[in-house]
mmCIF file of C-alpha atoms and ligand atoms in Angstrom:
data_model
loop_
_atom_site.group_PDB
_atom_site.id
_atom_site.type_symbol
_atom_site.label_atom_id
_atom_site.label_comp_id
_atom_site.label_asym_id
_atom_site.label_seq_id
_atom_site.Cartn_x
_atom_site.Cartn_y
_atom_site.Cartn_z
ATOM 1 C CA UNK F 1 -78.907 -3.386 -34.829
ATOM 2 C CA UNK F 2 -80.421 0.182 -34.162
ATOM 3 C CA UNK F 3 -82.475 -1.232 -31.709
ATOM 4 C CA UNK F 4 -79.368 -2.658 -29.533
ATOM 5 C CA UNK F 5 -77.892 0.561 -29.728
ATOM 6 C CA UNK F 6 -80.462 2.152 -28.785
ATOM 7 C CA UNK F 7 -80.769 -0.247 -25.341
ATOM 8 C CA UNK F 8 -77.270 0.002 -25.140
ATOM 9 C CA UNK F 9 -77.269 3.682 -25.222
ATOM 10 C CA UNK F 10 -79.868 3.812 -21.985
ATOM 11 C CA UNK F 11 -78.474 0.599 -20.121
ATOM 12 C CA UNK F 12 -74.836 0.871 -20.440
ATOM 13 C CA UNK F 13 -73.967 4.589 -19.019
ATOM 14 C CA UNK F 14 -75.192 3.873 -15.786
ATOM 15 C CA UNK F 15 -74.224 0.454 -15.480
ATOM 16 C CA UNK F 16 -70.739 1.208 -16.329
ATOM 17 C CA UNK F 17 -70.692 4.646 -13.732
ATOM 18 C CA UNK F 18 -72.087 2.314 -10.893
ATOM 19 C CA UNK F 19 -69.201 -0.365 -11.568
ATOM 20 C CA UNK F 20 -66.693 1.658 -11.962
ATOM 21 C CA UNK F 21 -67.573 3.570 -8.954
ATOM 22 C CA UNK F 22 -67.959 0.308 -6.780
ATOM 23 C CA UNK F 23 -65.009 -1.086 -8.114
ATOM 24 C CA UNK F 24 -62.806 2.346 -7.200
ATOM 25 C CA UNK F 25 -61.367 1.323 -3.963
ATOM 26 C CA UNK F 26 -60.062 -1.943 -5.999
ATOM 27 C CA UNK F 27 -59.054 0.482 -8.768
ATOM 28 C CA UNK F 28 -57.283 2.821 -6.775
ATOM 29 C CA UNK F 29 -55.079 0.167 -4.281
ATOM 30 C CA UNK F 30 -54.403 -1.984 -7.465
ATOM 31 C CA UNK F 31 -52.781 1.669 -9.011
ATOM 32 C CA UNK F 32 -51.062 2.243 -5.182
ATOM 33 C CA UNK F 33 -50.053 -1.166 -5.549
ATOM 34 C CA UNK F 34 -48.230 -0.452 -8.626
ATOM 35 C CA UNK F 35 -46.576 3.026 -8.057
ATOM 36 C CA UNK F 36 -44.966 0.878 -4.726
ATOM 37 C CA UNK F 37 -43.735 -1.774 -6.954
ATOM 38 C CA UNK F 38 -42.537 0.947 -9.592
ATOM 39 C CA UNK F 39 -40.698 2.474 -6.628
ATOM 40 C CA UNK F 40 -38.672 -0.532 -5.494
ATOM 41 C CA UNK F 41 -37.937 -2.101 -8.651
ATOM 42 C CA UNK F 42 -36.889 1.688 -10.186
ATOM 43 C CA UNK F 43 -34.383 1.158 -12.489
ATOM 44 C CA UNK F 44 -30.550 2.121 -12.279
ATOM 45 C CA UNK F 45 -29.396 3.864 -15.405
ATOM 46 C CA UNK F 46 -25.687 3.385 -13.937
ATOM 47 C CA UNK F 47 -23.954 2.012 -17.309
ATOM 48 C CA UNK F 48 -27.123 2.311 -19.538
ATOM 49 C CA UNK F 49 -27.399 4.126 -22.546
ATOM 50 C CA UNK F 50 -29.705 7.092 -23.140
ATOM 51 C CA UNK F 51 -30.553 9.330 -26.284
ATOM 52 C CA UNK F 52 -31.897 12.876 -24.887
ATOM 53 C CA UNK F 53 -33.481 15.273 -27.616
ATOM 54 C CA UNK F 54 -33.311 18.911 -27.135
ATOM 55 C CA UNK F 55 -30.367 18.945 -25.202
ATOM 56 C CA UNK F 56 -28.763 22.123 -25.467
ATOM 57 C CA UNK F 57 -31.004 23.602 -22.988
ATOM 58 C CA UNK F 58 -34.012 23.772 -20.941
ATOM 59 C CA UNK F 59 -35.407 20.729 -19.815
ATOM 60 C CA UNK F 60 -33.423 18.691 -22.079
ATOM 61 C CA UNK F 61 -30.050 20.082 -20.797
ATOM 62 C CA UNK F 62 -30.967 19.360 -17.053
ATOM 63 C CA UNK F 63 -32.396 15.737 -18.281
ATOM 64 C CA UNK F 64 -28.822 15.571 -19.581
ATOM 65 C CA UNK F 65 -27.303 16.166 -16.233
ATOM 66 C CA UNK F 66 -29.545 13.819 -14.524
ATOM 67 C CA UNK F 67 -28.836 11.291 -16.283
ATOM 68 C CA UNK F 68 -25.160 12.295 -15.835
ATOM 69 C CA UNK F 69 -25.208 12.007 -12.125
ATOM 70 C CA UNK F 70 -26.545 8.483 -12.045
ATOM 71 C CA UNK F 71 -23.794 7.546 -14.154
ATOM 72 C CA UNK F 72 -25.630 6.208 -17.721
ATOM 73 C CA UNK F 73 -23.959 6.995 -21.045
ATOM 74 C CA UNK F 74 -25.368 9.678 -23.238
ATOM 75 C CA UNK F 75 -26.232 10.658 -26.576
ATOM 76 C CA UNK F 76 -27.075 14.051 -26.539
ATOM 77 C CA UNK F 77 -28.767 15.679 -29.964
ATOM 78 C CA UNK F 78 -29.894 19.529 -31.107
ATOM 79 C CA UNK F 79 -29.146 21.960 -33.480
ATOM 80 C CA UNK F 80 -27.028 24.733 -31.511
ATOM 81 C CA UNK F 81 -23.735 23.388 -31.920
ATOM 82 C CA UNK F 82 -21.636 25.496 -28.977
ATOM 83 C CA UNK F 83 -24.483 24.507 -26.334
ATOM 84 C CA UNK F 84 -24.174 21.294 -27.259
ATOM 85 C CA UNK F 85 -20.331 20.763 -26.876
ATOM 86 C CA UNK F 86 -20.702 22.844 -22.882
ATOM 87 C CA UNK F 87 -23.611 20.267 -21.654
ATOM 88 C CA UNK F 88 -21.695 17.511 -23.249
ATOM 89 C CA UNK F 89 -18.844 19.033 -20.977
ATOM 90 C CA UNK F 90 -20.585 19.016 -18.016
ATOM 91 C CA UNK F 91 -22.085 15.496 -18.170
ATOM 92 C CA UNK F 92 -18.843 14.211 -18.207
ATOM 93 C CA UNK F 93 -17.653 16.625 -15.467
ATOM 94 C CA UNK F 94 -21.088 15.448 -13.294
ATOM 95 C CA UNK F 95 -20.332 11.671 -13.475
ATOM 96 C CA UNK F 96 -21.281 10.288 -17.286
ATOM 97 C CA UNK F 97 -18.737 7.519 -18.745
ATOM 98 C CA UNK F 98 -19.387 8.450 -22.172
ATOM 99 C CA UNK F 99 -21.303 11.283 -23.898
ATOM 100 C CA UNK F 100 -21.554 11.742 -27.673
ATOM 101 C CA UNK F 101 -22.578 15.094 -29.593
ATOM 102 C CA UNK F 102 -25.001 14.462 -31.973
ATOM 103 C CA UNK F 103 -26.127 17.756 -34.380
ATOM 104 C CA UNK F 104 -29.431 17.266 -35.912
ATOM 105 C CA UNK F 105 -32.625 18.696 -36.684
ATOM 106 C CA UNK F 106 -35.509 15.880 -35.808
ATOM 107 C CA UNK F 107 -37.864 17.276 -37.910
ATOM 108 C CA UNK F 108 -35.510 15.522 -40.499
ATOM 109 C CA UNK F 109 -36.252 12.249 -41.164
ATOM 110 C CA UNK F 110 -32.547 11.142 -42.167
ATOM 111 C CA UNK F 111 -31.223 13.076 -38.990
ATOM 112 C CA UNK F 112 -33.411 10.805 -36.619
ATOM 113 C CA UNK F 113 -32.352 7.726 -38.563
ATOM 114 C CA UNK F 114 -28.741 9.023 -38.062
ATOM 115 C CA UNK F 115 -28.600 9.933 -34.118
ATOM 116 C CA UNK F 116 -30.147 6.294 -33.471
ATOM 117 C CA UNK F 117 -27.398 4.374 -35.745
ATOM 118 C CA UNK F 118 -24.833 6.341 -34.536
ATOM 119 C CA UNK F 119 -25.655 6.004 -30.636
ATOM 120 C CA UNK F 120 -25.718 2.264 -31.726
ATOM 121 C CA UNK F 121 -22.273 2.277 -34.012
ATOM 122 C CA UNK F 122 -20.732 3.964 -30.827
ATOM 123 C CA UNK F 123 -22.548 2.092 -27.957
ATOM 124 C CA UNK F 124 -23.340 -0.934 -29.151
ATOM 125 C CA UNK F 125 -26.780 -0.500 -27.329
ATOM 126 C CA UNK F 126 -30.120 1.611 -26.916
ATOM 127 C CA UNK F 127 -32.023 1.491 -23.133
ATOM 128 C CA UNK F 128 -34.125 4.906 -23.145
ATOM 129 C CA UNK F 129 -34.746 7.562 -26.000
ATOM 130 C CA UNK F 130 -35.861 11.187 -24.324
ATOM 131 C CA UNK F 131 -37.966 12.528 -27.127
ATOM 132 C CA UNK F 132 -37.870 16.261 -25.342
ATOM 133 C CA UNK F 133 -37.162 18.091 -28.529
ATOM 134 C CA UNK F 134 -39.991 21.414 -29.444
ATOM 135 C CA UNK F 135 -40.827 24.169 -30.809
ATOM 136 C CA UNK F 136 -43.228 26.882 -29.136
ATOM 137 C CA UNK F 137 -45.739 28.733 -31.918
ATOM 138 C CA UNK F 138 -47.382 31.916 -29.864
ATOM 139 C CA UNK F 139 -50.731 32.856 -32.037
ATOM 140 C CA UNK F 140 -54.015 33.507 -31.969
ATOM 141 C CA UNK F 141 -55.313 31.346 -34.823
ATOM 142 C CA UNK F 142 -56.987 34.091 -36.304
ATOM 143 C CA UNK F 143 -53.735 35.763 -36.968
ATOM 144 C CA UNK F 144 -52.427 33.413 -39.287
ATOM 145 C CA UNK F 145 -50.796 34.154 -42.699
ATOM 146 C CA UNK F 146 -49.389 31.347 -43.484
ATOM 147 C CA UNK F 147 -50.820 28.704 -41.687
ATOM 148 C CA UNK F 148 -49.210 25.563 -43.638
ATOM 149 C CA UNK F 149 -46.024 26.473 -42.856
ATOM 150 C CA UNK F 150 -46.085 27.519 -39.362
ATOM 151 C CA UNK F 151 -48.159 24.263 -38.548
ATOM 152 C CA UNK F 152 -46.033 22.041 -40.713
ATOM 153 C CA UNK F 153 -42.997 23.616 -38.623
ATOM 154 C CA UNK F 154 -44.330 22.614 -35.302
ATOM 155 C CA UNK F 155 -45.919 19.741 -36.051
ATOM 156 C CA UNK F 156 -42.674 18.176 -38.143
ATOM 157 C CA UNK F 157 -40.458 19.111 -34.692
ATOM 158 C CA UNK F 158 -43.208 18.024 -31.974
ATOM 159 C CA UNK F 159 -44.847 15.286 -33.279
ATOM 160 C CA UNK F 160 -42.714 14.027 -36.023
ATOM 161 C CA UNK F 161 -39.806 14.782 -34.428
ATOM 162 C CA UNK F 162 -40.647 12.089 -31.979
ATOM 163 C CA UNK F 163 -42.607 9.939 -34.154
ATOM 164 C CA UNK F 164 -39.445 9.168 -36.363
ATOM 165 C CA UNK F 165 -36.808 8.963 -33.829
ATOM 166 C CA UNK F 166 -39.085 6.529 -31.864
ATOM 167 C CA UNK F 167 -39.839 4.557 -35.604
ATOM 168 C CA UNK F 168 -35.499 3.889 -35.843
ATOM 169 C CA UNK F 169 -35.552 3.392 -31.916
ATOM 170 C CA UNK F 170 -37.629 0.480 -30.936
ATOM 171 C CA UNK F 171 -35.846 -2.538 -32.782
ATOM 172 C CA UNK F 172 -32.880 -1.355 -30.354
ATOM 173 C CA UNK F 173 -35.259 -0.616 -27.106
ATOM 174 C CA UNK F 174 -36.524 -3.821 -27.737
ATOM 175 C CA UNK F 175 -33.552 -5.722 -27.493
ATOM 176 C CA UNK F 176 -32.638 -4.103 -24.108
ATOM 177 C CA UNK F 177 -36.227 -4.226 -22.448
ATOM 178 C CA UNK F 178 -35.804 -0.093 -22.695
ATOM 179 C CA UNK F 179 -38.292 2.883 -22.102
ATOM 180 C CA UNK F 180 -39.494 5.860 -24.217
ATOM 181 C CA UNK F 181 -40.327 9.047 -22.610
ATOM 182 C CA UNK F 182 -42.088 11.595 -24.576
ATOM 183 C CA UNK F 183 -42.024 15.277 -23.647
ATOM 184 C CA UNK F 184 -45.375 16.008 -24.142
ATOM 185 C CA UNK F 185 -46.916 19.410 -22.168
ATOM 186 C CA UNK F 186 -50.582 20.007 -19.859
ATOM 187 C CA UNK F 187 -51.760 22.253 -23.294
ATOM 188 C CA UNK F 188 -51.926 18.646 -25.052
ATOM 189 C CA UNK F 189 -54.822 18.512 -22.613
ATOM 190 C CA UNK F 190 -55.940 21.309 -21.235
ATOM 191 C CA UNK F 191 -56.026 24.062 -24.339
ATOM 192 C CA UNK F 192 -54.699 27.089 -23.719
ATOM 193 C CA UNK F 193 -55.305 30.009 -25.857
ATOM 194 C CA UNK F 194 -52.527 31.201 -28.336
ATOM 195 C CA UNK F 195 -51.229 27.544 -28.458
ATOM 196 C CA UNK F 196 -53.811 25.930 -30.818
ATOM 197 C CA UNK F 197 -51.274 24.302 -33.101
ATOM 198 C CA UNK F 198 -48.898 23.313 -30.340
ATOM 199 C CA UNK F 199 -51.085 22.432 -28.159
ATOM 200 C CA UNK F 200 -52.412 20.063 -31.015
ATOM 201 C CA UNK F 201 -49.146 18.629 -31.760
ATOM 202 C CA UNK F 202 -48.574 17.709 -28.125
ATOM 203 C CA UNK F 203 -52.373 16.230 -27.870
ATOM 204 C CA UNK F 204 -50.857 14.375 -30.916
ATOM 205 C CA UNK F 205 -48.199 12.929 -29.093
ATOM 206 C CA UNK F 206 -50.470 11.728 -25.978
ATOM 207 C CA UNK F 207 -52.584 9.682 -28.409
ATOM 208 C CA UNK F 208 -49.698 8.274 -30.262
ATOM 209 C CA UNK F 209 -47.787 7.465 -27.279
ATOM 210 C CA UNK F 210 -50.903 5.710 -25.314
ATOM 211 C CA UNK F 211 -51.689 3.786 -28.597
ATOM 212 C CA UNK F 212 -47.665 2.513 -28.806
ATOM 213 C CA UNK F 213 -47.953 1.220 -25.681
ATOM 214 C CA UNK F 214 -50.881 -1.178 -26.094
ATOM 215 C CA UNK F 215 -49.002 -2.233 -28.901
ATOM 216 C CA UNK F 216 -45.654 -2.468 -27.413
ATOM 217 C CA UNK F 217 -46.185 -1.839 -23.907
ATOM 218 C CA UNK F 218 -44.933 -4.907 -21.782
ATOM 219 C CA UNK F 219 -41.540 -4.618 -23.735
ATOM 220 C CA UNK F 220 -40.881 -1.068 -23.694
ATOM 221 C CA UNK F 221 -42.369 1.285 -20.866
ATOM 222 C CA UNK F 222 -43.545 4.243 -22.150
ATOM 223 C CA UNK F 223 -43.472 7.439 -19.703
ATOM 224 C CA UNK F 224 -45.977 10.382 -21.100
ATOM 225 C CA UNK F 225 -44.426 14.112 -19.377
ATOM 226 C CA UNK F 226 -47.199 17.150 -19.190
ATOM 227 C CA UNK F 227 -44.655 19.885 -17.608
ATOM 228 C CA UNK F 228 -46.511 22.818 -16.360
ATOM 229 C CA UNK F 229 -44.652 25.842 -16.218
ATOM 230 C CA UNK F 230 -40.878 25.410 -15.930
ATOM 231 C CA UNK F 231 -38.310 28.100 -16.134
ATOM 232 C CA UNK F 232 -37.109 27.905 -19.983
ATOM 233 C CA UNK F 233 -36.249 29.447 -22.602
ATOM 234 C CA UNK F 234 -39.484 28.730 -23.986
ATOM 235 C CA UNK F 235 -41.158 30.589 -21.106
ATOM 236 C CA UNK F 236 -40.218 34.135 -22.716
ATOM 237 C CA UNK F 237 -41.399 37.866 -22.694
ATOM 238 C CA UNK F 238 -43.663 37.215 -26.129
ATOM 239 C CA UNK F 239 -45.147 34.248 -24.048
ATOM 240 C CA UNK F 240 -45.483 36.118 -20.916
ATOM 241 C CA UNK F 241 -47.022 38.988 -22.126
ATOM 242 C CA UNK F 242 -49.950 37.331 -24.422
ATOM 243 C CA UNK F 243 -51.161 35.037 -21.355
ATOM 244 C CA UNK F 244 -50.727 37.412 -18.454
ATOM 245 C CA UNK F 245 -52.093 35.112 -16.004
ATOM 246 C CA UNK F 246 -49.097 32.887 -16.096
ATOM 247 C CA UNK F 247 -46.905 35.375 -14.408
ATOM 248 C CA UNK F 248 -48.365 34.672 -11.124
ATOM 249 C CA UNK F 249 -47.797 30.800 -11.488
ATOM 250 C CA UNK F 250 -44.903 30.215 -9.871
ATOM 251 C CA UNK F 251 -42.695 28.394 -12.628
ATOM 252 C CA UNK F 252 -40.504 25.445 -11.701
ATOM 253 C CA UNK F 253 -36.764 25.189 -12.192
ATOM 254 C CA UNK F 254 -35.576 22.842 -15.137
ATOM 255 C CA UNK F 255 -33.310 20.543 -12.944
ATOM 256 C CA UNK F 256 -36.265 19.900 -10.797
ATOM 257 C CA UNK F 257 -38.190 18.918 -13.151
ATOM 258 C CA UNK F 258 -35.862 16.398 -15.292
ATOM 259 C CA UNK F 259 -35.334 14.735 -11.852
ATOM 260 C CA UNK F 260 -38.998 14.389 -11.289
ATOM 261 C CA UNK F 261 -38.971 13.103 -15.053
ATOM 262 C CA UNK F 262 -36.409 10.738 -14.754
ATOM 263 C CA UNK F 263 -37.734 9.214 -11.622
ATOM 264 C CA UNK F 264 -40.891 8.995 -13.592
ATOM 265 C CA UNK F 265 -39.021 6.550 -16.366
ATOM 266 C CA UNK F 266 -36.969 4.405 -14.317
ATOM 267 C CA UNK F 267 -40.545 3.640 -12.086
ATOM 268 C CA UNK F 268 -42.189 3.117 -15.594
ATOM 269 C CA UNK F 269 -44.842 5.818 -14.960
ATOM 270 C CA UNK F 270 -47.356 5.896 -17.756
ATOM 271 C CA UNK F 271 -47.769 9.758 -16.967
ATOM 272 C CA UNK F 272 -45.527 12.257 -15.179
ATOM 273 C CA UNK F 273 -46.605 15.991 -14.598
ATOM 274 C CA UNK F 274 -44.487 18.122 -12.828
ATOM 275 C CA UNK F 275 -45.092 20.388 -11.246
ATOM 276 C CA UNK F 276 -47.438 17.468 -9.997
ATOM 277 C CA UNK F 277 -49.998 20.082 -8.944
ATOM 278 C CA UNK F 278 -50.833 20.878 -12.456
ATOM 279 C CA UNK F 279 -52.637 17.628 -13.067
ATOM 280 C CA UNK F 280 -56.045 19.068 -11.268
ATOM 281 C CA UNK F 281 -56.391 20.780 -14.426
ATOM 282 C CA UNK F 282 -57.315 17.741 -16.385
ATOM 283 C CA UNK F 283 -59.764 17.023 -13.562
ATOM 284 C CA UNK F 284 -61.359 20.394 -13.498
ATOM 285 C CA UNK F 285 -60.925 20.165 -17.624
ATOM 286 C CA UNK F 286 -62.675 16.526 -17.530
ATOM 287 C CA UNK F 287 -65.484 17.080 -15.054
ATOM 288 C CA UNK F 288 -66.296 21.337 -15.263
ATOM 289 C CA UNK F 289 -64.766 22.110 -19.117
ATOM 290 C CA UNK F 290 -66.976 25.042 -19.052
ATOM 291 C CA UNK F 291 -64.933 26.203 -15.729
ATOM 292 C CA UNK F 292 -61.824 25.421 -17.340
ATOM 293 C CA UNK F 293 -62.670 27.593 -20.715
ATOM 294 C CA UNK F 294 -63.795 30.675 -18.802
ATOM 295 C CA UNK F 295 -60.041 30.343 -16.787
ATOM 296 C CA UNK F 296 -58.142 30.774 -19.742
ATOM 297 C CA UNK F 297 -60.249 33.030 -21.611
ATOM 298 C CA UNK F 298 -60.802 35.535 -18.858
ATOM 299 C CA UNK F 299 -57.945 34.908 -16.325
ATOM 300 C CA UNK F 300 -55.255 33.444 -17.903
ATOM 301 C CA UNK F 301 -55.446 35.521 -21.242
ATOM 302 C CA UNK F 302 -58.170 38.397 -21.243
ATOM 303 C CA UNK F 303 -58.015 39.278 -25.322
ATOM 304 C CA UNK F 304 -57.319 43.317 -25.925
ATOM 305 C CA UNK F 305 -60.064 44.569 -26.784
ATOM 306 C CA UNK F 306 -60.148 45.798 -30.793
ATOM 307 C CA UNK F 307 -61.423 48.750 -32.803
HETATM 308 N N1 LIG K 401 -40.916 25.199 -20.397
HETATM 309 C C1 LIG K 401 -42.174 24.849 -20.208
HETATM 310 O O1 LIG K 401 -42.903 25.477 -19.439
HETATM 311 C C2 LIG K 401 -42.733 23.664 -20.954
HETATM 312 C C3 LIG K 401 -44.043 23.290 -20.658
HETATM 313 C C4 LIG K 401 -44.589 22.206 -21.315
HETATM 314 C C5 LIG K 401 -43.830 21.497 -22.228
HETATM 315 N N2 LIG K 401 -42.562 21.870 -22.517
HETATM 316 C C6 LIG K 401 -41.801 21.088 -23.499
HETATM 317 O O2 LIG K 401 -40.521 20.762 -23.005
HETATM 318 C C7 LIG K 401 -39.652 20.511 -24.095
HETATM 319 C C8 LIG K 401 -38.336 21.253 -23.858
HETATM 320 O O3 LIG K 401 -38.569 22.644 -23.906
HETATM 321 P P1 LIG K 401 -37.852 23.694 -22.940
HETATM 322 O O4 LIG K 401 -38.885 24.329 -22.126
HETATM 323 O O5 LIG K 401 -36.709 23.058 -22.275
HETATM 324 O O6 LIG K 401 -37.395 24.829 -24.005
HETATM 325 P P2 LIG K 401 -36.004 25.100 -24.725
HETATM 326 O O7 LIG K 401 -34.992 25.518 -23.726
HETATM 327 O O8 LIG K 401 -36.322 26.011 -25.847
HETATM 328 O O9 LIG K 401 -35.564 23.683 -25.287
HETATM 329 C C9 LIG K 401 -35.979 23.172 -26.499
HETATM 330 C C10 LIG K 401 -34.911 22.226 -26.997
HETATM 331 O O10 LIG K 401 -35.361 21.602 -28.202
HETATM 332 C C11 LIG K 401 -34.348 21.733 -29.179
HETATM 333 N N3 LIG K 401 -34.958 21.748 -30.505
HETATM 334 C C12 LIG K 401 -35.900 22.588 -30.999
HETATM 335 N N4 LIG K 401 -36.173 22.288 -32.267
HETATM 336 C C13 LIG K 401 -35.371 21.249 -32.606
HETATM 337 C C14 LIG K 401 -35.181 20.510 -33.788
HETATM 338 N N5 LIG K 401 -35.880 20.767 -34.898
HETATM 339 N N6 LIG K 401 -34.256 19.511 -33.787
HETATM 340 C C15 LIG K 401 -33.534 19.249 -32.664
HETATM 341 N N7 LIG K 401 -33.693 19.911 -31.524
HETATM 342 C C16 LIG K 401 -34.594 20.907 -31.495
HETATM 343 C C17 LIG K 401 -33.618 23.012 -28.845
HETATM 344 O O11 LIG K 401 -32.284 22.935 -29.307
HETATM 345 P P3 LIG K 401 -31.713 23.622 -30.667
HETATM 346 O O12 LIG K 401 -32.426 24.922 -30.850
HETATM 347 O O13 LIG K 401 -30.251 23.766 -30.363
HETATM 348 O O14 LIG K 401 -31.967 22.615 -31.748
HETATM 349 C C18 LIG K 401 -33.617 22.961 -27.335
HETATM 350 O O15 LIG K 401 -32.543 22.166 -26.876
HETATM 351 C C19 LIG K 401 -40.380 20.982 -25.349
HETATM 352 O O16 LIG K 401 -40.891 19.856 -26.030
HETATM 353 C C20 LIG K 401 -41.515 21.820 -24.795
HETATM 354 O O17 LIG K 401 -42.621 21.845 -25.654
HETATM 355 C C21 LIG K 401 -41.994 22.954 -21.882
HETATM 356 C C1 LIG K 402 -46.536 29.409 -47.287
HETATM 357 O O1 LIG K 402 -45.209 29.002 -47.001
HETATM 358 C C2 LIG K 402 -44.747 27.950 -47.835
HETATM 359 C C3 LIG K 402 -43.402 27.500 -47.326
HETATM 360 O O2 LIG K 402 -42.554 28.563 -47.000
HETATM 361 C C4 LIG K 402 -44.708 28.443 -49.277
HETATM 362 O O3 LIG K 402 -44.246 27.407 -50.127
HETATM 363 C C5 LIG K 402 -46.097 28.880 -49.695
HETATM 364 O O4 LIG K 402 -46.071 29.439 -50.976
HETATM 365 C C6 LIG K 402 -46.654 29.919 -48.711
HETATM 366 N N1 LIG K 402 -48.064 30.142 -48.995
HETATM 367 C C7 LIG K 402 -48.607 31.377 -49.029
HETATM 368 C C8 LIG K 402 -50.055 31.444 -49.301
HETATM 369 O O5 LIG K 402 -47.932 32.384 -48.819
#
């Protein structure tokens, strides 16, 4: 057996590089072919009925209005009860039939269970769940005191958070043919200093997510979102001033993105970044990591120097 591996491991590499690249013009107009078809078959969410986590602001908010405007029902669920109630308000106001206020923390197992059987008691149906709910943890991992709770904290709201709300979720998407979209970010790639845990938690979700849809793919689409930068609240002073770099990206607004996101999902998408541009990073990050390390640790976050 050591022996085949050991032809394998001369024979294969190349033989697999020179297929792959003969086969890329094939590869490429087969993937054209099926953004096109994505594009005219797009679904219309007029009617449908959506579950968006993370709603009371940011990306989740705008997602909320998006959805609004093309007329699909909504569940909306956070823990800020006020925002909650005003985007709820404004769905309505922008075109939504139906919008229902869910409180809940999805890093609580019961909670997900509840916002699912409660979209359902109300609706009767389930046709996309926008797992957009997170936390941002800002820390060099040296500087860690407690490093089971603040990783248990983002992980439970990032990855859990998704994992269970999907879990109650699918026997209801499956019924309706639905979609998942996962709010996942480019540091669940791309590994940016001062986000090791979160950036974990979202690399957590890609894997999970690509691994659910071999398994349930042809009956549910699942979309995978890597925002960039977008103008949040997450996108604060504390994060601006450890990486300095990202000032002089220039950060998207929230309702552009959710449209871009929600585009995404109805053209069943497997990935959507937006700001689009920010997907040459996981080229640069697959083909030059070296180039990509020396970015972040000299341009995008130069460490203060200590005594
Ligand atoms: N902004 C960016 O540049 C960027 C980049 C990459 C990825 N992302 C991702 O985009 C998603 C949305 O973030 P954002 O930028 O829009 O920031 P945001 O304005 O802070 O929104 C985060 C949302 O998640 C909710 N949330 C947090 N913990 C929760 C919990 N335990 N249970 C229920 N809801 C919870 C918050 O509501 P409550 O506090 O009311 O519960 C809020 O509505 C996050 O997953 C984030 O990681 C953002
Ligand atoms: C860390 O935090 C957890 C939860 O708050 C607590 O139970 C634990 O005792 C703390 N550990 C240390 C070493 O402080």
């Amino acid at each position: 057996m050591d022996l085949v591996n050991e032809i394998l491991n001369i024979v294969l590499p190349p033989l697999v590089f020179l297929s792959l690249f003969l086969l890329s013009p094939l590869l490429i107009f087969f993937n054209l072919l099926r953004r096109v078809q994505g594009f005219r078959n797009a679904e219309d969410v007029a009617g449908k009925v959506v579950i968006i986590t993370g709603a009371s602001s940011g990306i989740g908010e705008e997602l909320a209005y998006e959805y609004a405007r093309r007329g699909a029902r909504i569940t909306l669920v956070a823990r800020r009860e006020d925002r909650l109630r005003a985007v709820a308000e404004k769905s309505r106001q922008l075109g939504s039939p139906d919008v229902v206020v869910i409180y809940g923390d999805v890093s609580v197992v019961e909670d997900c269970k509840r916002f699912v059987q409660e979209t359902i008691n109300h609706f009767g149906q389930l046709d996309h769940l926008v797992n957009n709910a997170g936390i941002v943890d800002l820390k060099m991992f040296e500087d860690y005191s407690n490093i089971s709770e603040a990783a248990a904290r983002v992980m439970n709201t990032n990855f859990w958070g998704s994992v269970h709300a999907t879990h109650f979720a699918i026997p209801h998407l499956k019924r309706t043919n639905g979609k998942i979209a996962v709010v996942s970010s480019i540091a669940g790639w791309s590994s940016p200093p001062y986000l090791s845990i979160y950036g974990a938690s979202k690399a957590a979700m890609i894997n999970f997510y690509e691994t659910l849809r071999i398994e349930i793919g042809p009956e549910i689409g699942i979309t995978i979102v890597t925002p960039g930068l977008i103008k949040t609240e997450i996108v604060n002073p504390e994060l601006l001033g450890a990486m300095r770099g990202l000032a002089f990206f220039p950060a998207m607004s929230a309702g552009r993105c959710a449209r871009g996101i929600v585009d995404g999902v109805c053209r069943r998408q497997r990935f959507v970044t937006e700001p689009s541009w920010f997907g040459v990073s996981f080229w640069v990050k697959t083909l030059c990591p070296d180039l990509m390390d020396m970015f972040y640790r000299f341009i995008l976050s130069p460490r203060p120097k200590r005594d």
